[in-house]
Amino acid sequence: MRVSRYFLPTLKETPADAQIASHIFMLRAGMVRQSASGIYTWLPLGLRVLKKIEDIVREEQNKAGALEVLMPTIQSADLWKKSGRYDDYGKEMLRISDRKDAELLYGPTNEELITDIFSNEVKSYKDLPKNLYHIQWKFRDEIRPRFGVMRGREFLMKDAYSFDVSAEAGRDSYNAMFTAYLRTFARMGLKAMPMRADTGPIGGDLSHEFLVIAETGESEVFFHKGFEDLDPMVETHSAEERQSIVDTWTSMYAATDEIHNPETCDVADSDLIQGRGIEVGHIFFFGDKYSAPMGASVQGPDGKLVNVQMGSYGVGVSRLVGGIIESSHDENGIIWPESVAPFKIGLINLGGKNDDCVAFCDDLYAQLEAAGIEVLYDDTKNGAGAKFSQMDLIGLPWQIAVGPRGLKNGVVEVKNRKTGEKVEMTPQDALTKFS
Amino acid sequence: MRVSRYFLPTLKETPADAQIASHIFMLRAGMVRQSASGIYTWLPLGLRVLKKIEDIVREEQNKAGALEVLMPTIQSADLWKKSGRYDDYGKEMLRISDRKDAELLYGPTNEELITDIFSNEVKSYKDLPKNLYHIQWKFRDEIRPRFGVMRGREFLMKDAYSFDVSAEAGRDSYNAMFTAYLRTFARMGLKAMPMRADTGPIGGDLSHEFLVIAETGESEVFFHKGFEDLDPMVETHSAEERQSIVDTWTSMYAATDEIHNPETCDVADSDLIQGRGIEVGHIFFFGDKYSAPMGASVQGPDGKLVNVQMGSYGVGVSRLVGGIIESSHDENGIIWPESVAPFKIGLINLGGKNDDCVAFCDDLYAQLEAAGIEVLYDDTKNGAGAKFSQMDLIGLPWQIAVGPRGLKNGVVEVKNRKTGEKVEMTPQDALTKFS
């Protein structure tokens, strides 16, 4: 993509209303613009990141055996009255009346609707286990939306719902999502730590939230240093393997400051790490909390009807864009992990109107594109300083700078955004390196 | 995907509330379920088709130079008051109050919001042309939702918005979308015909709608038989080429029955084809209708501010799922064009519990998947008749049936869903054919 043809409205100054790094840099890098309180438009650069995160989430859900569906954003209030949550949910739920005065709402979550769909279609334990997920916009009418996409009102969430014939089978579905989440966040370059959590308005008695460790995190967390040695890129092939991995990850101490008590914590001070965390995922096992009131039962092996055992599993997809920036930036801007970077390479023409330099850059751009590499090519007439600053701000993993002096020597300069290391190499070596 | 693990709730009977082919087959094939009046959940099979259609639309928008953004579903009423449409839109617009009594709405279209985003960021003619599009759920509170996804309330639409410094440049942006639409619909196996149209609530003085010709279409249409000879897979490289193609396609007679008048139509009877059409796209050029009231101006080449010239360009993405079925089905079910089929092949094990047959099918399934072919593998214990009926119903382009008798002779049966033609071949030949 050529910058001259792109829609990349970057800002030099920090917007007055932005306080945290992700909010500041998402506005400055032209990734999003607020259109109403807590409601954002994703501009081209931001949308590319959002979609890469969504794709990683999707791949890991599919790999774990979950099936993708898509529920609507607008739901009927009837199902929520049946489950008893219509009143419980309070003012965070956006309630709507249509032209016929039917009571609707913008879904803040989907336990009721998916349970209804499931129970209409599945009647036998032979069709279980099932895990249905979707990646859809949700709305929660936060009283004080802030921190950009980190605490917005309209946000993109992946929510999965598992259905099993027994609590034991349900536990394995829970473990499958637990292990999928370890992989999901690791693939985005994040250190995400599972912590035992309260179940809140979702209910149930087993729950973990996944927190990304970042200096600017919203919660203070305490965890055993042993987490650093665990490999999150787990592969499992049986319920036993999954249980064993979950046991390993949950055997080590991890708690937010709400739960942590220095008096009773039995981890040695030298083993305890204190940090800050951002919640990016939350999983729940709640048995028959929804299946019982909503009549979601199947015929069991003995011919008798049993209420299905359910869990639900959320990932904050749009929130992750902010979470990744919080955990990976410097004073100059964002530092994207390659897996979610909007482009892999920023190609910078330093030659301005120098015809040779323009022709050379055009050619290198065409070759990189032909090799299937995602390149953002700054072909504008801006000065070198502005071009470098903008590339650092938007944080692509690699920069290739092409100037008239380098060209005479047959070299371009390749910079690693994360380390800052710069290496001169021939264009051919650069092509080989990135292909 | 194995049918035993999939979520594919097909129905043998026609649901009572469904009248047209697409609605009947989408319910029967387990593609969607209604969750409230005119609001649908997309089940796994339906979602696969929806995403393939979305991808074709996206590829052709990108190819035409449009840039993808994502605007939110919920908008502030303020912008609509500025443009004057807040009152005009009437009861089809879903109006919402949040917890602070701010006036919001669920976007039925996005002219106001995109104009606001554009005008905040773009100040000079040098940054034009720009064409920004998104693929997002919309809501229109239809008084009588019907025909399944063909006339639902929550629906997926691609809407693009072009911004140009002059009417002439704006006309080229319009032509670029016109030619992109020809390609888009053709790639889905559709014959879509552009017809001069009224501009309705969008406004402006130039507009075409694209109608798919299908027996069950909502409108009666009359068109010159010469359309049959035009190639919609156009490639253009200049404004002149685009104008020439648009001239060719718009020079031939085409009109809906609202406009067609046999008295004044100058096409010879022998050249006039009468059919029925379904609207799947609509494009508008409306100049400064929104830019003037909303103050969207740029500095022109002479240094003076000019209001930008705009167009908007819609494709009914979810509607197309129904439109394609209307134009491609028989009495047994859907006949998917390969480009949008949820899977390319349905693999049917006719051997039931026959161990050799199961092992053979498992192996062939693994080989097809390894070759990157999308396969739905019916590994259930259902009878042969039920399996064939279900495969015909869901309409995958190809079926491979494997039975114990064929296996003895070293052959499988390959059926073309569209023609019904069946051919016996070795599994190796089948693999080669589809790889």
PDB file of N, CA, C and O in Angstrom, chain B residues 2 347 359-373 375 377 431:
ATOM      1  N   ARG B   2     -16.197 -33.133   9.662  1.00  0.00           N
ATOM      2  CA  ARG B   2     -17.041 -34.328   9.784  1.00  0.00           C
ATOM      3  C   ARG B   2     -18.462 -33.926  10.196  1.00  0.00           C
ATOM      4  O   ARG B   2     -18.640 -33.144  11.128  1.00  0.00           O
ATOM      5  N   LEU B 347     -18.301 -35.639   0.907  1.00  0.00           N
ATOM      6  CA  LEU B 347     -17.818 -37.027   0.854  1.00  0.00           C
ATOM      7  C   LEU B 347     -18.792 -37.886   1.645  1.00  0.00           C
ATOM      8  O   LEU B 347     -19.065 -37.602   2.823  1.00  0.00           O
ATOM      9  N   ALA B 359     -12.474 -46.970   6.981  1.00  0.00           N
ATOM     10  CA  ALA B 359     -11.040 -46.655   6.922  1.00  0.00           C
ATOM     11  C   ALA B 359     -10.696 -45.970   5.608  1.00  0.00           C
ATOM     12  O   ALA B 359      -9.929 -45.002   5.564  1.00  0.00           O
ATOM     13  N   PHE B 360     -11.306 -46.459   4.526  1.00  0.00           N
ATOM     14  CA  PHE B 360     -11.034 -45.882   3.217  1.00  0.00           C
ATOM     15  C   PHE B 360     -11.495 -44.421   3.160  1.00  0.00           C
ATOM     16  O   PHE B 360     -10.789 -43.536   2.672  1.00  0.00           O
ATOM     17  N   CYS B 361     -12.715 -44.189   3.663  1.00  0.00           N
ATOM     18  CA  CYS B 361     -13.262 -42.825   3.644  1.00  0.00           C
ATOM     19  C   CYS B 361     -12.425 -41.893   4.519  1.00  0.00           C
ATOM     20  O   CYS B 361     -12.152 -40.743   4.137  1.00  0.00           O
ATOM     21  N   ASP B 362     -12.051 -42.381   5.704  1.00  0.00           N
ATOM     22  CA  ASP B 362     -11.215 -41.562   6.595  1.00  0.00           C
ATOM     23  C   ASP B 362      -9.940 -41.135   5.886  1.00  0.00           C
ATOM     24  O   ASP B 362      -9.490 -39.989   5.990  1.00  0.00           O
ATOM     25  N   ASP B 363      -9.371 -42.098   5.151  1.00  0.00           N
ATOM     26  CA  ASP B 363      -8.120 -41.835   4.464  1.00  0.00           C
ATOM     27  C   ASP B 363      -8.302 -40.832   3.314  1.00  0.00           C
ATOM     28  O   ASP B 363      -7.523 -39.890   3.157  1.00  0.00           O
ATOM     29  N   LEU B 364      -9.358 -41.045   2.526  1.00  0.00           N
ATOM     30  CA  LEU B 364      -9.618 -40.135   1.402  1.00  0.00           C
ATOM     31  C   LEU B 364      -9.898 -38.720   1.925  1.00  0.00           C
ATOM     32  O   LEU B 364      -9.421 -37.721   1.367  1.00  0.00           O
ATOM     33  N   TYR B 365     -10.665 -38.654   3.021  1.00  0.00           N
ATOM     34  CA  TYR B 365     -10.965 -37.358   3.657  1.00  0.00           C
ATOM     35  C   TYR B 365      -9.662 -36.658   4.062  1.00  0.00           C
ATOM     36  O   TYR B 365      -9.466 -35.465   3.775  1.00  0.00           O
ATOM     37  N   ALA B 366      -8.773 -37.411   4.688  1.00  0.00           N
ATOM     38  CA  ALA B 366      -7.499 -36.829   5.128  1.00  0.00           C
ATOM     39  C   ALA B 366      -6.691 -36.331   3.936  1.00  0.00           C
ATOM     40  O   ALA B 366      -6.077 -35.263   3.983  1.00  0.00           O
ATOM     41  N   GLN B 367      -6.703 -37.101   2.848  1.00  0.00           N
ATOM     42  CA  GLN B 367      -5.935 -36.696   1.664  1.00  0.00           C
ATOM     43  C   GLN B 367      -6.523 -35.445   1.008  1.00  0.00           C
ATOM     44  O   GLN B 367      -5.788 -34.555   0.565  1.00  0.00           O
ATOM     45  N   LEU B 368      -7.862 -35.379   0.938  1.00  0.00           N
ATOM     46  CA  LEU B 368      -8.500 -34.199   0.351  1.00  0.00           C
ATOM     47  C   LEU B 368      -8.211 -32.958   1.200  1.00  0.00           C
ATOM     48  O   LEU B 368      -7.876 -31.890   0.678  1.00  0.00           O
ATOM     49  N   GLU B 369      -8.319 -33.112   2.515  1.00  0.00           N
ATOM     50  CA  GLU B 369      -8.036 -31.981   3.410  1.00  0.00           C
ATOM     51  C   GLU B 369      -6.577 -31.541   3.270  1.00  0.00           C
ATOM     52  O   GLU B 369      -6.271 -30.348   3.254  1.00  0.00           O
ATOM     53  N   ALA B 370      -5.689 -32.538   3.181  1.00  0.00           N
ATOM     54  CA  ALA B 370      -4.258 -32.224   3.071  1.00  0.00           C
ATOM     55  C   ALA B 370      -3.973 -31.463   1.776  1.00  0.00           C
ATOM     56  O   ALA B 370      -3.036 -30.671   1.702  1.00  0.00           O
ATOM     57  N   ALA B 371      -4.810 -31.721   0.758  1.00  0.00           N
ATOM     58  CA  ALA B 371      -4.636 -31.015  -0.512  1.00  0.00           C
ATOM     59  C   ALA B 371      -5.288 -29.627  -0.480  1.00  0.00           C
ATOM     60  O   ALA B 371      -5.334 -28.934  -1.493  1.00  0.00           O
ATOM     61  N   GLY B 372      -5.801 -29.244   0.689  1.00  0.00           N
ATOM     62  CA  GLY B 372      -6.377 -27.913   0.819  1.00  0.00           C
ATOM     63  C   GLY B 372      -7.784 -27.782   0.261  1.00  0.00           C
ATOM     64  O   GLY B 372      -8.258 -26.679   0.005  1.00  0.00           O
ATOM     65  N   ILE B 373      -8.452 -28.919   0.070  1.00  0.00           N
ATOM     66  CA  ILE B 373      -9.812 -28.896  -0.486  1.00  0.00           C
ATOM     67  C   ILE B 373     -10.819 -28.893   0.661  1.00  0.00           C
ATOM     68  O   ILE B 373     -10.667 -29.637   1.626  1.00  0.00           O
ATOM     69  N   VAL B 375     -13.887 -29.999   2.398  1.00  0.00           N
ATOM     70  CA  VAL B 375     -14.715 -31.207   2.303  1.00  0.00           C
ATOM     71  C   VAL B 375     -15.645 -31.304   3.504  1.00  0.00           C
ATOM     72  O   VAL B 375     -15.214 -31.093   4.643  1.00  0.00           O
ATOM     73  N   TYR B 377     -17.589 -34.196   5.274  1.00  0.00           N
ATOM     74  CA  TYR B 377     -17.508 -35.662   5.236  1.00  0.00           C
ATOM     75  C   TYR B 377     -18.656 -36.238   6.064  1.00  0.00           C
ATOM     76  O   TYR B 377     -18.662 -36.104   7.288  1.00  0.00           O
ATOM     77  N   LEU B 431      -8.843 -37.406  -6.528  1.00  0.00           N
ATOM     78  CA  LEU B 431      -7.915 -36.477  -5.875  1.00  0.00           C
ATOM     79  C   LEU B 431      -7.290 -35.520  -6.883  1.00  0.00           C
ATOM     80  O   LEU B 431      -7.198 -34.301  -6.648  1.00  0.00           O
TER      81      LEU B 431
END
